[in-house]
Coordinates of C-alpha atoms and ligand atoms in Angstrom, one line a residue:
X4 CA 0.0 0.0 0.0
X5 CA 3.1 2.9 0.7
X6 CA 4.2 2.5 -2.9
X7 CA 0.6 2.7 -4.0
X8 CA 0.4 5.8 -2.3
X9 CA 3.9 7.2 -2.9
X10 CA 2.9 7.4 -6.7
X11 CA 0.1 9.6 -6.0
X12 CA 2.6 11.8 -4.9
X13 CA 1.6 14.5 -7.3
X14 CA -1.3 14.5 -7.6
X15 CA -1.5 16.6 -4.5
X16 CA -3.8 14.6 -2.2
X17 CA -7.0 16.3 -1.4
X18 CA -6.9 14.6 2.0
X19 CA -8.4 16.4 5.0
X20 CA -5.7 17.2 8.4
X21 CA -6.5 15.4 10.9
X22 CA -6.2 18.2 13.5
X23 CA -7.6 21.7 14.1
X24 CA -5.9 24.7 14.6
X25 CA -7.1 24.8 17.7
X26 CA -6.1 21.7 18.9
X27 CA -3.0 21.9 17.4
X28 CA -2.1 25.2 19.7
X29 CA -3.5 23.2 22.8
X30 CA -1.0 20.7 22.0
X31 CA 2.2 22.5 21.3
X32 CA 1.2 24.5 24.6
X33 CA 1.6 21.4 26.3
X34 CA -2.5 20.8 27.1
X35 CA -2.9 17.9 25.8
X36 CA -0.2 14.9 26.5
X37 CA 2.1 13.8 24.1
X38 CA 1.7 10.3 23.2
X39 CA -1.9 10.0 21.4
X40 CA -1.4 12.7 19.1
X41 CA 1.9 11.5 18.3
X42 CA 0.7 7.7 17.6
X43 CA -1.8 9.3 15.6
X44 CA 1.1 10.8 13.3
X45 CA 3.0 8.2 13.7
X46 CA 0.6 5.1 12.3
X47 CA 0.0 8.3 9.2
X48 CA 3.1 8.7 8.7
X49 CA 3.3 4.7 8.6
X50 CA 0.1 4.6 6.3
X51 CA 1.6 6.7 3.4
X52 CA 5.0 6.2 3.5
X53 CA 5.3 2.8 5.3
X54 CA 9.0 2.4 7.2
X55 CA 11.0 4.6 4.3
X56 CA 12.9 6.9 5.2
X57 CA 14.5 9.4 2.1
X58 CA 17.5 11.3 2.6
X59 CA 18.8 14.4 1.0
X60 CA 21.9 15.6 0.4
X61 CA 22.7 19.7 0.0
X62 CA 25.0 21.3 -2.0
X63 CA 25.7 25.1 -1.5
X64 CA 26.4 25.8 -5.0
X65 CA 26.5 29.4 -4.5
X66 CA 27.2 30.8 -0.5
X67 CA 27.1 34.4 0.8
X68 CA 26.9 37.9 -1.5
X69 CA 23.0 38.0 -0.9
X70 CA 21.6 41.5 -0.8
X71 CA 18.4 40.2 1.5
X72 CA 18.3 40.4 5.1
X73 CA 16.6 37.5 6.9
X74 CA 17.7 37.7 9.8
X75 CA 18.2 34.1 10.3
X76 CA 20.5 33.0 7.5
X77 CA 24.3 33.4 7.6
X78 CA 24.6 34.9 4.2
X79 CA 22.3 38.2 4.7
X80 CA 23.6 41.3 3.4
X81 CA 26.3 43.0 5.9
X82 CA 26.1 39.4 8.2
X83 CA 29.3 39.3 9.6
X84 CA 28.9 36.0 10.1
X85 CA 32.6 34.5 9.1
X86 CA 31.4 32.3 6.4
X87 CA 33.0 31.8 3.3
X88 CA 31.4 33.6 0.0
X89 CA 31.7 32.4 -3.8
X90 CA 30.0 32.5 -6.4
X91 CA 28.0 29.8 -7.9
X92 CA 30.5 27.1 -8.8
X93 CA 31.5 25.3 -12.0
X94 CA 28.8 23.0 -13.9
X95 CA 31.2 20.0 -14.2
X96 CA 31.7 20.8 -9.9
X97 CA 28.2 21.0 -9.3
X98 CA 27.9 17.5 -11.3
X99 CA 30.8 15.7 -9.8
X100 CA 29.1 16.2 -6.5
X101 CA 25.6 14.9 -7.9
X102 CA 27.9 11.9 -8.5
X103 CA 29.1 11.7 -4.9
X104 CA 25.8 12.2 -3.8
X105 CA 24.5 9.4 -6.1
X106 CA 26.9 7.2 -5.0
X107 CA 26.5 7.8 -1.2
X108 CA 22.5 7.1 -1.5
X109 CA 20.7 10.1 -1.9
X110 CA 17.4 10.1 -2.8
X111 CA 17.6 13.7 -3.4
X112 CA 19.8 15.9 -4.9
X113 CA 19.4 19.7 -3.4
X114 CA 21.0 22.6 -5.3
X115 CA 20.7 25.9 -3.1
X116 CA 21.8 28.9 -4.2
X117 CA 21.9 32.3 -2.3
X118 CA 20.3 35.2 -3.7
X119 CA 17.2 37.3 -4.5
X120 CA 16.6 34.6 -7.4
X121 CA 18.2 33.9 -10.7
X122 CA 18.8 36.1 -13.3
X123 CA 17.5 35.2 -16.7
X124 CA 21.0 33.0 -17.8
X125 CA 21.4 31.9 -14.5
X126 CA 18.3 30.6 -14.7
X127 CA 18.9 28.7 -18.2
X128 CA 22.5 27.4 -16.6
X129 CA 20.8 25.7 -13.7
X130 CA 17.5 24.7 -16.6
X131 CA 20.7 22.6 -17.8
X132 CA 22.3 21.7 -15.1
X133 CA 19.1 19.9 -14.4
X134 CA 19.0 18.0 -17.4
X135 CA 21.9 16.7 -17.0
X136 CA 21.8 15.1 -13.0
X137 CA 18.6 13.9 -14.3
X138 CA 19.5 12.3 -17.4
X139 CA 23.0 11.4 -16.5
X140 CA 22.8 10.2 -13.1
X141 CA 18.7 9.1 -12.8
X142 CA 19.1 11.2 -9.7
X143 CA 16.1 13.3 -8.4
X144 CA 17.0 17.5 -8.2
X145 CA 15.2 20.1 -6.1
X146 CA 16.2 23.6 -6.7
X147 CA 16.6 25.9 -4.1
X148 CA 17.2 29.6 -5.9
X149 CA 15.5 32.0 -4.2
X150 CA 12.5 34.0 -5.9
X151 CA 10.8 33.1 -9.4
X152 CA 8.2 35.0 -11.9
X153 CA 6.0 32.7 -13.8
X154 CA 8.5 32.3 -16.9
X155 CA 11.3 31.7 -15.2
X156 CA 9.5 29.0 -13.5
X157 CA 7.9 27.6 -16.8
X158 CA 12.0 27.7 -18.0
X159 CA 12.8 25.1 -15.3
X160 CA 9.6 23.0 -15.2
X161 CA 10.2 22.4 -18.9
X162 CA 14.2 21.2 -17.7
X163 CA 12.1 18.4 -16.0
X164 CA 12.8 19.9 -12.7
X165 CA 9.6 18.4 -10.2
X166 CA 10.8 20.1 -7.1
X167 CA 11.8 23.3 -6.3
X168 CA 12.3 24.7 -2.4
X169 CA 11.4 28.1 -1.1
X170 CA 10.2 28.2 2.6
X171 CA 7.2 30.2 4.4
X172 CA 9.5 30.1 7.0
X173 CA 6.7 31.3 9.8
X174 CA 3.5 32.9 9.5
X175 CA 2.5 35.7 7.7
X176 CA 2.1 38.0 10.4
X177 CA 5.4 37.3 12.2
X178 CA 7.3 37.5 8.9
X179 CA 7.9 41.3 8.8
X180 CA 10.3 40.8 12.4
X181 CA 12.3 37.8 10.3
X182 CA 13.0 40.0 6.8
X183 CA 12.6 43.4 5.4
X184 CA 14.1 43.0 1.9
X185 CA 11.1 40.6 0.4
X186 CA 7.8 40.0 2.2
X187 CA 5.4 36.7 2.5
X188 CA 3.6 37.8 -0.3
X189 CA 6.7 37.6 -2.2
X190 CA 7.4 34.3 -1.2
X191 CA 3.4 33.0 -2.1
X192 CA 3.6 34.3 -5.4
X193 CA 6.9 32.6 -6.0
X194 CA 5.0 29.2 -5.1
X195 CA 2.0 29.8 -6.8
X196 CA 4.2 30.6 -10.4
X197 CA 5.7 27.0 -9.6
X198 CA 2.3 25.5 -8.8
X199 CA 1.0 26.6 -11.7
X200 CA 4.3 25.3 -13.9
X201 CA 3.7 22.3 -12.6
X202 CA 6.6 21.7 -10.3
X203 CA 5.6 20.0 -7.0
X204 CA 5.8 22.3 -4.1
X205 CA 8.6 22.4 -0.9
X206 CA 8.3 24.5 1.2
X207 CA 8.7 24.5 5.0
X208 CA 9.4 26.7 8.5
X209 CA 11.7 27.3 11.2
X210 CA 11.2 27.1 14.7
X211 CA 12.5 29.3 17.3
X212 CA 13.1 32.6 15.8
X213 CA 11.0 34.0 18.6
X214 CA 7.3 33.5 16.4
X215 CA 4.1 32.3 18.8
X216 CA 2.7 29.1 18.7
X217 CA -0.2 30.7 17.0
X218 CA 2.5 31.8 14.3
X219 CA 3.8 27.9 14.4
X220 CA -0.2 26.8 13.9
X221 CA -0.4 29.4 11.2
X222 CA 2.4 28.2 9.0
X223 CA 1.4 24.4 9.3
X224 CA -1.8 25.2 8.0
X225 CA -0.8 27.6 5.4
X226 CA 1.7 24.7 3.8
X227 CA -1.6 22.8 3.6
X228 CA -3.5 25.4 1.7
X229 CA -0.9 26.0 -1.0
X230 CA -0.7 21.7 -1.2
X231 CA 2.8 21.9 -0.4
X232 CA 4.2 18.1 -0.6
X233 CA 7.2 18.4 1.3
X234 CA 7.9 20.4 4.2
X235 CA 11.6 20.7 5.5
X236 CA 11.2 21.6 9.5
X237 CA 14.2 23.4 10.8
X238 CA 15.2 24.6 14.2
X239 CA 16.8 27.5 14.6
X240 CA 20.5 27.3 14.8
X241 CA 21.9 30.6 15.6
X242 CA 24.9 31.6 13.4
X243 CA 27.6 35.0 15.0
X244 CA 25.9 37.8 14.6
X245 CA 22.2 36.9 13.7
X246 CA 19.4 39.6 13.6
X247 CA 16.8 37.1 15.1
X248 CA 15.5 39.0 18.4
X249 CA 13.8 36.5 21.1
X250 CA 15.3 33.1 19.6
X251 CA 13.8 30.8 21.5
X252 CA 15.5 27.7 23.7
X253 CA 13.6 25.0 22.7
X254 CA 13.0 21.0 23.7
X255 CA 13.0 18.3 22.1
X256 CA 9.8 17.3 23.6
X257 CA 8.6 20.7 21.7
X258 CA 10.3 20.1 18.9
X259 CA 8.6 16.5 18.4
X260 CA 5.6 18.0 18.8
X261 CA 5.7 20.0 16.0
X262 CA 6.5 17.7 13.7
X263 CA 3.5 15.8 14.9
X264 CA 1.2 19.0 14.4
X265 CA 2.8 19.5 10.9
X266 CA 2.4 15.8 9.9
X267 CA -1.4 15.9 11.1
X268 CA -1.7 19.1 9.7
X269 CA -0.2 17.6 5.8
X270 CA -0.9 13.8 6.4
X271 CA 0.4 12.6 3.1
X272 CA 3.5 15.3 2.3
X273 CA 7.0 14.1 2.9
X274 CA 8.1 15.7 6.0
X275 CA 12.0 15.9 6.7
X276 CA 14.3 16.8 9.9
X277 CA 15.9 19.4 8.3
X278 CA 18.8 22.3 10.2
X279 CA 18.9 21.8 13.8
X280 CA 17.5 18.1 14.4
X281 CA 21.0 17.0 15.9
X282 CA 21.2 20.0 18.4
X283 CA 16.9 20.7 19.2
X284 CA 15.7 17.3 18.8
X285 CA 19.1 15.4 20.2
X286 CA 17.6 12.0 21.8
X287 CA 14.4 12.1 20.0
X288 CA 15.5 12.0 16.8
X289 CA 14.7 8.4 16.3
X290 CA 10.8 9.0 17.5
X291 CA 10.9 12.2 15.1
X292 CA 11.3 9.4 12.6
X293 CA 8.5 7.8 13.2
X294 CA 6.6 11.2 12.5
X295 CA 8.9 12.4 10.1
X296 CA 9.8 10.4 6.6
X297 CA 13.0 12.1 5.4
X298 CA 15.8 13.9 6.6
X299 CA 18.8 16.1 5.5
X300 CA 22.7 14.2 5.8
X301 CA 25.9 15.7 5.7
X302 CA 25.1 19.3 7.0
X303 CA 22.9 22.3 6.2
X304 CA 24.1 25.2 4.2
X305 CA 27.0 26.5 6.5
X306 CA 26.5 24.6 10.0
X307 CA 28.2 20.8 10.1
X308 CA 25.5 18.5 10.5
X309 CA 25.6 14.3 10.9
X310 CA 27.2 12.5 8.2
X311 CA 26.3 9.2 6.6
X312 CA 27.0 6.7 8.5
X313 CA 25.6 8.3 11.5
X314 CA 22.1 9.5 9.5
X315 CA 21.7 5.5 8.7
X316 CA 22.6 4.6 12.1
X317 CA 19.7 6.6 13.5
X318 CA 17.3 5.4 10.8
X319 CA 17.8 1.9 11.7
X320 CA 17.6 2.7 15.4
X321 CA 14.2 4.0 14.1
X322 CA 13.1 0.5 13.1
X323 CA 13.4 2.7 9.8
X324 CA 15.4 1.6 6.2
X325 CA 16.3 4.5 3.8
X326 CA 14.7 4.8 0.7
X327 CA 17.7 4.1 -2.3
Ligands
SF4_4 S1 17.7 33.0 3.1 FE1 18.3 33.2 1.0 S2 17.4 35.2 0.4 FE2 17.5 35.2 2.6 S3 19.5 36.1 3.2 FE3 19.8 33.9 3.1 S4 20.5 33.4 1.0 FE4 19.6 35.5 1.0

């Protein structure tokens, strides 16, 4: 029945959540226990993606130079954050990586690249780029570029690309404290261009950069609306000199249960530990696993993350096996 259910993938499952808004704020306040909420995610996580795990790879193919401020992300204009800036590297680098990532057992190939969003060329250079991971290697790409009009996205969609990444981040009302370059609209309209190119949708949030749990509710159910199919959760992991005011500390316990309102909230999208599980979620990584059905290996953009051999460890711990 999962690999029924994984095909249907696209077809954006009209599916109802199976938890309120309301509900969901009475649980991440703590209201309601843990554990029946969280089986209930667990046997629907189980339901549509059985015990599969998929794991992604990134690959910072451009880092730093961006002229937007969000206030979370190391590479923000005037960060001072020590990282190291270059611009977006070679095509035959960027492919020799796919390779390495191939070989390691990715299931997904991400390409990230700092920025506004790609310039007309730029966006014909990754088009091909595309093209040839896919045809080359067999090996799934999601593009992570920043913001898109409608032709740019129609450029890509017709490169075969099926996933491309741009995060909500938190809720419309609490984005204005996180940015002031772009706003949530922005971001909206850069999903609804690739909706309507046909490229599936991923898009996800991060928690603790001081947002309500009304803001947390907020985003969870605003991925739903826009049939977002997979939803990267990250926890905040503060990088020198950040402009986040009121970062939270948060729990794991809290953390897992936001992953279980998110999976309630988007029963049938692929939902992946993405920045921060190893430091936010630490012991309960394993029963995030259960909720969650994919995770990021090898790092986040510029923060070390667990490698391989650790990333399959905790999947088995999970009673979990990765998808190949
Ligand atoms: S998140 Fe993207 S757009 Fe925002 S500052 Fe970082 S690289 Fe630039």
């Amino acid at each position: 029945m999962p690999s029924e259910l994984l095909s249907q993938e696209k077809k954006f499952s009209e599916i109802a959540p199976l938890i309120t808004p309301e509900r969901a704020r009475l649980y991440l306040e703590g209201q309601l226990p843990l554990y029946p909420l969280f089986a209930l995610a667990a046997e629907t996580r189980e339901r549509f993606f059985g015990k599969k795990v998929r794991i992604h790879i990134l690959d910072n193919i451009q880092n730093g130079h961006c002229p937007e401020d969000c206030g979370y992300c190391a590479q923000r204009r005037g960060a001072a954050s020590g990282i190291i800036s270059y611009p977006m590297k070679s095509d035959e680098e960027i492919f020799a990586e796919a390779m390495h990532a191939k070989k390691a057992g990715a299931y997904r190939f991400c390409l990230v690249s700092s920025g506004t969003g790609p310039s007309p060329k730029t966006t014909e250079r990754l088009a091909s780029l595309i093209r040839r991971i896919q045809g080359e290697l067999g090996l799934r790409v999601c593009l992570s570029a920043g913001l898109l009009d409608e032709k740019k996205a129609k450029i890509l969609a017709s490169a075969g690309l099926d996933r491309y990444n741009h995060n909500l981040n938190t809720a419309e009302k609490y984005y204005p404290a996180i940015c002031s370059t772009h706003s949530y609209a922005d971001r909206v309209a850069t999903l609804q261009a690739l909706s309507q190119a046909g490229v599936g949708l991923c898009s996800g949030l991060i928690v603790g950069l001081g947002e309500s749990i009304d803001h947390i509710v907020e985003v969870a159910f605003a991925l739903k609306a826009l049939r977002v199919i997979s939803i990267p959760v990250n926890f905040f992991l503060p990088t020198p000199n950040h402009a986040i005011q009121n970062a939270q500390t948060l729990t794991p316990e809290f953390c897992l249960r936001v992953l279980v309102v998110v999976r309630l909230a988007n029963p049938d999208s692929e939902l992946r530990l993405a920045a921060g599980r190893e430091v936010h979620l630490r012991s309960l990584q394993a029963m995030a696993l259960m909720v969650a059905n994919s995770l990021f290996a090898e790092g986040y953009l510029n923060t070390p993350g667990d490698g391989f051999a650790t990333t399959l460890a905790l999947i088995r711990d999970a009673g979990m096996e990765a998808e190949l």
